[in-house]
């Protein structure tokens, strides 16, 4: 696993482009070296596997969440990830939050992710979350929707196929401005 992503997380990777995101997350799952749960909220990973563009990996359990079954799905994932170390990949925060719509959906997605990370911390579970984002005048925004991203300690920008800590991404990648810096879901 990439050294920047060591530790429990959640690690949020801001992805301005969908194709490098897919390639990076597929590589992360492939190279994880441990049981992996891939929460495919955008259905891209599943689509690529179905089309034969990505291989099915025996250590990767792909979950496709839906609103009516989410509580049961989350409970199952928590049981698994709190019993033994896993890598949990959420692709994407936007897709997971979009299941319920609006700010309430993003809050519910963030709360679910934080619960997974907290309850898996003692056994070494790592949670990585991709978020489609674009640079705006006041900071990075979830795309679509425009909710400002900020306040989290483990933010990365996918740059050159690797996650770079947002603080190290370079001034050209960090929009200026005061902006709303409340954590996502606040």
PDB file of C-alpha atoms in Angstrom:
ATOM      1  CA  UNK A   1       0.000   0.000   0.000  1.00  0.00           C
ATOM      2  CA  UNK A   2       1.194   3.522  -0.703  1.00  0.00           C
ATOM      3  CA  UNK A   3       3.199   4.829   2.260  1.00  0.00           C
ATOM      4  CA  UNK A   4       1.084   8.005   2.487  1.00  0.00           C
ATOM      5  CA  UNK A   5      -1.921   5.800   3.185  1.00  0.00           C
ATOM      6  CA  UNK A   6      -0.460   3.943   6.165  1.00  0.00           C
ATOM      7  CA  UNK A   7      -2.619   3.944   9.267  1.00  0.00           C
ATOM      8  CA  UNK A   8      -6.337   3.583   9.779  1.00  0.00           C
ATOM      9  CA  UNK A   9      -7.634   6.682   8.005  1.00  0.00           C
ATOM     10  CA  UNK A  10     -10.034   7.508   6.639  1.00  0.00           C
ATOM     11  CA  UNK A  11      -7.766   8.804   3.897  1.00  0.00           C
ATOM     12  CA  UNK A  12      -9.659  10.992   1.413  1.00  0.00           C
ATOM     13  CA  UNK A  13      -8.218  11.168  -2.097  1.00  0.00           C
ATOM     14  CA  UNK A  14      -9.548  14.052  -4.183  1.00  0.00           C
ATOM     15  CA  UNK A  15      -9.774  12.992  -7.822  1.00  0.00           C
ATOM     16  CA  UNK A  16     -10.263  15.631 -10.527  1.00  0.00           C
ATOM     17  CA  UNK A  17     -10.350  12.962 -13.272  1.00  0.00           C
ATOM     18  CA  UNK A  18     -12.301   9.700 -13.241  1.00  0.00           C
ATOM     19  CA  UNK A  19      -9.917   7.561 -15.322  1.00  0.00           C
ATOM     20  CA  UNK A  20      -6.749   7.958 -13.204  1.00  0.00           C
ATOM     21  CA  UNK A  21      -8.976   7.415 -10.135  1.00  0.00           C
ATOM     22  CA  UNK A  22     -10.186   4.064 -11.451  1.00  0.00           C
ATOM     23  CA  UNK A  23      -6.677   2.931 -12.365  1.00  0.00           C
ATOM     24  CA  UNK A  24      -5.231   4.012  -9.014  1.00  0.00           C
ATOM     25  CA  UNK A  25      -7.959   2.359  -6.908  1.00  0.00           C
ATOM     26  CA  UNK A  26      -7.770  -0.865  -8.957  1.00  0.00           C
ATOM     27  CA  UNK A  27      -3.997  -0.952  -8.388  1.00  0.00           C
ATOM     28  CA  UNK A  28      -4.463  -0.259  -4.686  1.00  0.00           C
ATOM     29  CA  UNK A  29      -6.909  -3.176  -4.425  1.00  0.00           C
ATOM     30  CA  UNK A  30      -4.623  -5.442  -6.465  1.00  0.00           C
ATOM     31  CA  UNK A  31      -1.525  -4.675  -4.382  1.00  0.00           C
ATOM     32  CA  UNK A  32      -3.206  -4.554  -0.956  1.00  0.00           C
ATOM     33  CA  UNK A  33      -1.846  -7.897   0.225  1.00  0.00           C
ATOM     34  CA  UNK A  34      -4.874  -8.417   2.463  1.00  0.00           C
ATOM     35  CA  UNK A  35      -8.625  -8.839   2.342  1.00  0.00           C
ATOM     36  CA  UNK A  36     -10.197  -5.846   0.613  1.00  0.00           C
ATOM     37  CA  UNK A  37     -13.762  -4.567   0.522  1.00  0.00           C
ATOM     38  CA  UNK A  38     -14.422  -2.372  -2.506  1.00  0.00           C
ATOM     39  CA  UNK A  39     -17.578  -0.277  -1.970  1.00  0.00           C
ATOM     40  CA  UNK A  40     -18.441   0.478  -5.600  1.00  0.00           C
ATOM     41  CA  UNK A  41     -21.000   3.259  -5.208  1.00  0.00           C
ATOM     42  CA  UNK A  42     -20.276   4.614  -8.711  1.00  0.00           C
ATOM     43  CA  UNK A  43     -20.486   1.143 -10.315  1.00  0.00           C
ATOM     44  CA  UNK A  44     -17.442   1.889 -12.527  1.00  0.00           C
ATOM     45  CA  UNK A  45     -15.195  -0.798 -11.036  1.00  0.00           C
ATOM     46  CA  UNK A  46     -17.964  -3.399 -11.400  1.00  0.00           C
ATOM     47  CA  UNK A  47     -18.594  -2.278 -14.963  1.00  0.00           C
ATOM     48  CA  UNK A  48     -14.922  -2.581 -15.893  1.00  0.00           C
ATOM     49  CA  UNK A  49     -14.741  -6.063 -14.328  1.00  0.00           C
ATOM     50  CA  UNK A  50     -17.905  -7.149 -16.132  1.00  0.00           C
ATOM     51  CA  UNK A  51     -16.473  -5.850 -19.427  1.00  0.00           C
ATOM     52  CA  UNK A  52     -13.212  -7.732 -18.816  1.00  0.00           C
ATOM     53  CA  UNK A  53     -11.164  -4.521 -18.601  1.00  0.00           C
ATOM     54  CA  UNK A  54     -10.146  -5.271 -14.989  1.00  0.00           C
ATOM     55  CA  UNK A  55      -9.475  -8.667 -13.494  1.00  0.00           C
ATOM     56  CA  UNK A  56     -11.527 -10.168 -10.692  1.00  0.00           C
ATOM     57  CA  UNK A  57      -9.296 -10.583  -7.667  1.00  0.00           C
ATOM     58  CA  UNK A  58      -9.924 -13.372  -5.141  1.00  0.00           C
ATOM     59  CA  UNK A  59      -9.102 -11.193  -2.104  1.00  0.00           C
ATOM     60  CA  UNK A  60     -11.414  -8.337  -3.191  1.00  0.00           C
ATOM     61  CA  UNK A  61     -15.065  -8.394  -2.138  1.00  0.00           C
ATOM     62  CA  UNK A  62     -17.028  -5.916  -4.272  1.00  0.00           C
ATOM     63  CA  UNK A  63     -20.115  -4.387  -2.671  1.00  0.00           C
ATOM     64  CA  UNK A  64     -22.650  -2.316  -4.613  1.00  0.00           C
ATOM     65  CA  UNK A  65     -24.631  -0.357  -2.034  1.00  0.00           C
ATOM     66  CA  UNK A  66     -28.288   0.565  -2.364  1.00  0.00           C
ATOM     67  CA  UNK A  67     -30.338   2.710   0.040  1.00  0.00           C
ATOM     68  CA  UNK A  68     -32.779   0.044   1.305  1.00  0.00           C
ATOM     69  CA  UNK A  69     -30.007  -2.433   2.117  1.00  0.00           C
ATOM     70  CA  UNK A  70     -27.363  -0.005   3.354  1.00  0.00           C
ATOM     71  CA  UNK A  71     -27.789  -0.559   7.118  1.00  0.00           C
ATOM     72  CA  UNK A  72     -27.466  -4.340   6.751  1.00  0.00           C
ATOM     73  CA  UNK A  73     -24.521  -3.928   4.365  1.00  0.00           C
ATOM     74  CA  UNK A  74     -22.738  -1.538   6.728  1.00  0.00           C
ATOM     75  CA  UNK A  75     -23.307  -3.923   9.657  1.00  0.00           C
ATOM     76  CA  UNK A  76     -21.787  -6.806   7.663  1.00  0.00           C
ATOM     77  CA  UNK A  77     -18.763  -4.716   6.673  1.00  0.00           C
ATOM     78  CA  UNK A  78     -18.231  -3.579  10.283  1.00  0.00           C
ATOM     79  CA  UNK A  79     -18.311  -7.187  11.508  1.00  0.00           C
ATOM     80  CA  UNK A  80     -15.687  -8.165   8.931  1.00  0.00           C
ATOM     81  CA  UNK A  81     -13.388  -5.147   9.305  1.00  0.00           C
ATOM     82  CA  UNK A  82     -13.445  -5.110  13.108  1.00  0.00           C
ATOM     83  CA  UNK A  83     -12.560  -8.817  13.324  1.00  0.00           C
ATOM     84  CA  UNK A  84      -9.467  -8.826  11.073  1.00  0.00           C
ATOM     85  CA  UNK A  85      -7.445  -6.263   9.091  1.00  0.00           C
ATOM     86  CA  UNK A  86      -8.983  -5.171   5.812  1.00  0.00           C
ATOM     87  CA  UNK A  87      -8.494  -2.467   3.269  1.00  0.00           C
ATOM     88  CA  UNK A  88     -11.812  -0.703   2.633  1.00  0.00           C
ATOM     89  CA  UNK A  89     -12.011   1.338  -0.575  1.00  0.00           C
ATOM     90  CA  UNK A  90     -15.021   3.631  -0.984  1.00  0.00           C
ATOM     91  CA  UNK A  91     -15.476   4.650  -4.630  1.00  0.00           C
ATOM     92  CA  UNK A  92     -16.720   7.424  -4.296  1.00  0.00           C
ATOM     93  CA  UNK A  93     -17.924   9.625  -1.463  1.00  0.00           C
ATOM     94  CA  UNK A  94     -20.023  11.422  -4.081  1.00  0.00           C
ATOM     95  CA  UNK A  95     -21.720   8.208  -5.209  1.00  0.00           C
ATOM     96  CA  UNK A  96     -22.303   6.927  -1.685  1.00  0.00           C
ATOM     97  CA  UNK A  97     -23.732  10.271  -0.550  1.00  0.00           C
ATOM     98  CA  UNK A  98     -25.801  10.548  -3.713  1.00  0.00           C
ATOM     99  CA  UNK A  99     -27.767   7.439  -2.759  1.00  0.00           C
ATOM    100  CA  UNK A 100     -29.761   9.569  -0.315  1.00  0.00           C
ATOM    101  CA  UNK A 101     -29.400  12.944  -2.038  1.00  0.00           C
ATOM    102  CA  UNK A 102     -28.365  16.385  -0.858  1.00  0.00           C
ATOM    103  CA  UNK A 103     -26.371  17.349   2.230  1.00  0.00           C
ATOM    104  CA  UNK A 104     -28.131  14.681   4.316  1.00  0.00           C
ATOM    105  CA  UNK A 105     -26.756  12.015   1.969  1.00  0.00           C
ATOM    106  CA  UNK A 106     -23.185  13.259   2.263  1.00  0.00           C
ATOM    107  CA  UNK A 107     -23.529  13.427   6.063  1.00  0.00           C
ATOM    108  CA  UNK A 108     -24.829   9.864   6.178  1.00  0.00           C
ATOM    109  CA  UNK A 109     -21.984   8.684   3.933  1.00  0.00           C
ATOM    110  CA  UNK A 110     -19.365  10.481   6.066  1.00  0.00           C
ATOM    111  CA  UNK A 111     -20.825   9.053   9.283  1.00  0.00           C
ATOM    112  CA  UNK A 112     -20.770   5.531   7.801  1.00  0.00           C
ATOM    113  CA  UNK A 113     -17.144   5.928   6.716  1.00  0.00           C
ATOM    114  CA  UNK A 114     -16.083   7.291  10.113  1.00  0.00           C
ATOM    115  CA  UNK A 115     -17.837   4.388  11.858  1.00  0.00           C
ATOM    116  CA  UNK A 116     -16.055   1.836   9.638  1.00  0.00           C
ATOM    117  CA  UNK A 117     -12.684   3.481  10.297  1.00  0.00           C
ATOM    118  CA  UNK A 118     -13.191   3.799  14.058  1.00  0.00           C
ATOM    119  CA  UNK A 119     -14.423   0.246  14.622  1.00  0.00           C
ATOM    120  CA  UNK A 120     -11.673  -1.303  12.487  1.00  0.00           C
ATOM    121  CA  UNK A 121      -8.823   0.749  13.940  1.00  0.00           C
ATOM    122  CA  UNK A 122      -7.829  -1.748  16.669  1.00  0.00           C
ATOM    123  CA  UNK A 123      -7.258  -4.613  14.211  1.00  0.00           C
ATOM    124  CA  UNK A 124      -5.434  -2.545  11.565  1.00  0.00           C
ATOM    125  CA  UNK A 125      -8.193  -1.886   9.036  1.00  0.00           C
ATOM    126  CA  UNK A 126      -7.436   0.991   6.650  1.00  0.00           C
ATOM    127  CA  UNK A 127     -10.182   3.048   4.983  1.00  0.00           C
ATOM    128  CA  UNK A 128      -9.484   4.903   1.719  1.00  0.00           C
ATOM    129  CA  UNK A 129     -12.174   7.142   0.224  1.00  0.00           C
ATOM    130  CA  UNK A 130     -12.088   8.571  -3.299  1.00  0.00           C
ATOM    131  CA  UNK A 131     -14.000  11.782  -3.939  1.00  0.00           C
ATOM    132  CA  UNK A 132     -14.583  13.378  -7.324  1.00  0.00           C
ATOM    133  CA  UNK A 133     -13.515  16.975  -6.739  1.00  0.00           C
ATOM    134  CA  UNK A 134     -12.596  20.061  -8.679  1.00  0.00           C
ATOM    135  CA  UNK A 135     -10.608  23.138  -7.766  1.00  0.00           C
ATOM    136  CA  UNK A 136     -12.869  26.089  -7.032  1.00  0.00           C
ATOM    137  CA  UNK A 137     -12.200  29.676  -6.016  1.00  0.00           C
ATOM    138  CA  UNK A 138     -12.427  28.942  -2.289  1.00  0.00           C
ATOM    139  CA  UNK A 139     -10.955  25.421  -2.221  1.00  0.00           C
ATOM    140  CA  UNK A 140     -11.700  21.949  -3.502  1.00  0.00           C
ATOM    141  CA  UNK A 141     -15.370  21.149  -4.079  1.00  0.00           C
ATOM    142  CA  UNK A 142     -17.140  17.835  -4.423  1.00  0.00           C
ATOM    143  CA  UNK A 143     -18.208  17.468  -8.027  1.00  0.00           C
ATOM    144  CA  UNK A 144     -21.029  17.732  -8.830  1.00  0.00           C
ATOM    145  CA  UNK A 145     -22.671  19.631  -6.031  1.00  0.00           C
ATOM    146  CA  UNK A 146     -20.071  22.154  -5.002  1.00  0.00           C
ATOM    147  CA  UNK A 147     -19.777  21.214  -1.301  1.00  0.00           C
ATOM    148  CA  UNK A 148     -16.406  22.540  -0.105  1.00  0.00           C
ATOM    149  CA  UNK A 149     -13.901  19.974   1.108  1.00  0.00           C
ATOM    150  CA  UNK A 150     -11.796  20.947   4.092  1.00  0.00           C
ATOM    151  CA  UNK A 151     -11.061  20.410   7.726  1.00  0.00           C
ATOM    152  CA  UNK A 152     -10.025  16.765   7.408  1.00  0.00           C
ATOM    153  CA  UNK A 153      -6.489  15.858   8.400  1.00  0.00           C
ATOM    154  CA  UNK A 154      -5.811  13.212   5.751  1.00  0.00           C
ATOM    155  CA  UNK A 155      -6.610  14.870   2.424  1.00  0.00           C
ATOM    156  CA  UNK A 156      -4.712  13.864  -0.708  1.00  0.00           C
ATOM    157  CA  UNK A 157      -4.834  14.999  -4.317  1.00  0.00           C
ATOM    158  CA  UNK A 158      -4.419  12.328  -6.993  1.00  0.00           C
ATOM    159  CA  UNK A 159      -1.591  13.777  -9.067  1.00  0.00           C
ATOM    160  CA  UNK A 160       0.494  11.838 -11.571  1.00  0.00           C
ATOM    161  CA  UNK A 161      -1.225   8.606 -10.572  1.00  0.00           C
ATOM    162  CA  UNK A 162      -0.216   8.902  -6.895  1.00  0.00           C
ATOM    163  CA  UNK A 163      -1.905  10.508  -3.880  1.00  0.00           C
ATOM    164  CA  UNK A 164       0.003  13.585  -2.724  1.00  0.00           C
ATOM    165  CA  UNK A 165      -0.855  15.128   0.668  1.00  0.00           C
ATOM    166  CA  UNK A 166      -2.855  18.241  -0.150  1.00  0.00           C
ATOM    167  CA  UNK A 167      -0.459  20.429   1.849  1.00  0.00           C
ATOM    168  CA  UNK A 168       2.390  19.220  -0.436  1.00  0.00           C
ATOM    169  CA  UNK A 169       0.493  19.320  -3.739  1.00  0.00           C
ATOM    170  CA  UNK A 170       1.942  22.675  -4.767  1.00  0.00           C
ATOM    171  CA  UNK A 171       0.465  26.144  -4.884  1.00  0.00           C
ATOM    172  CA  UNK A 172      -0.892  25.639  -8.407  1.00  0.00           C
ATOM    173  CA  UNK A 173      -3.057  22.805  -7.086  1.00  0.00           C
ATOM    174  CA  UNK A 174      -4.358  24.611  -4.008  1.00  0.00           C
ATOM    175  CA  UNK A 175      -6.909  27.320  -4.696  1.00  0.00           C
ATOM    176  CA  UNK A 176      -6.625  30.321  -2.409  1.00  0.00           C
ATOM    177  CA  UNK A 177      -9.335  32.206  -0.602  1.00  0.00           C
ATOM    178  CA  UNK A 178     -10.886  32.122   2.819  1.00  0.00           C
ATOM    179  CA  UNK A 179     -13.927  29.983   1.952  1.00  0.00           C
ATOM    180  CA  UNK A 180     -15.945  27.637   4.107  1.00  0.00           C
ATOM    181  CA  UNK A 181     -13.538  25.194   5.766  1.00  0.00           C
ATOM    182  CA  UNK A 182     -16.055  23.160   7.768  1.00  0.00           C
ATOM    183  CA  UNK A 183     -15.507  19.405   7.510  1.00  0.00           C
ATOM    184  CA  UNK A 184     -17.616  17.575   4.963  1.00  0.00           C
ATOM    185  CA  UNK A 185     -20.989  16.698   6.376  1.00  0.00           C
ATOM    186  CA  UNK A 186     -20.981  19.525   8.920  1.00  0.00           C
TER     187      UNK A 186
END
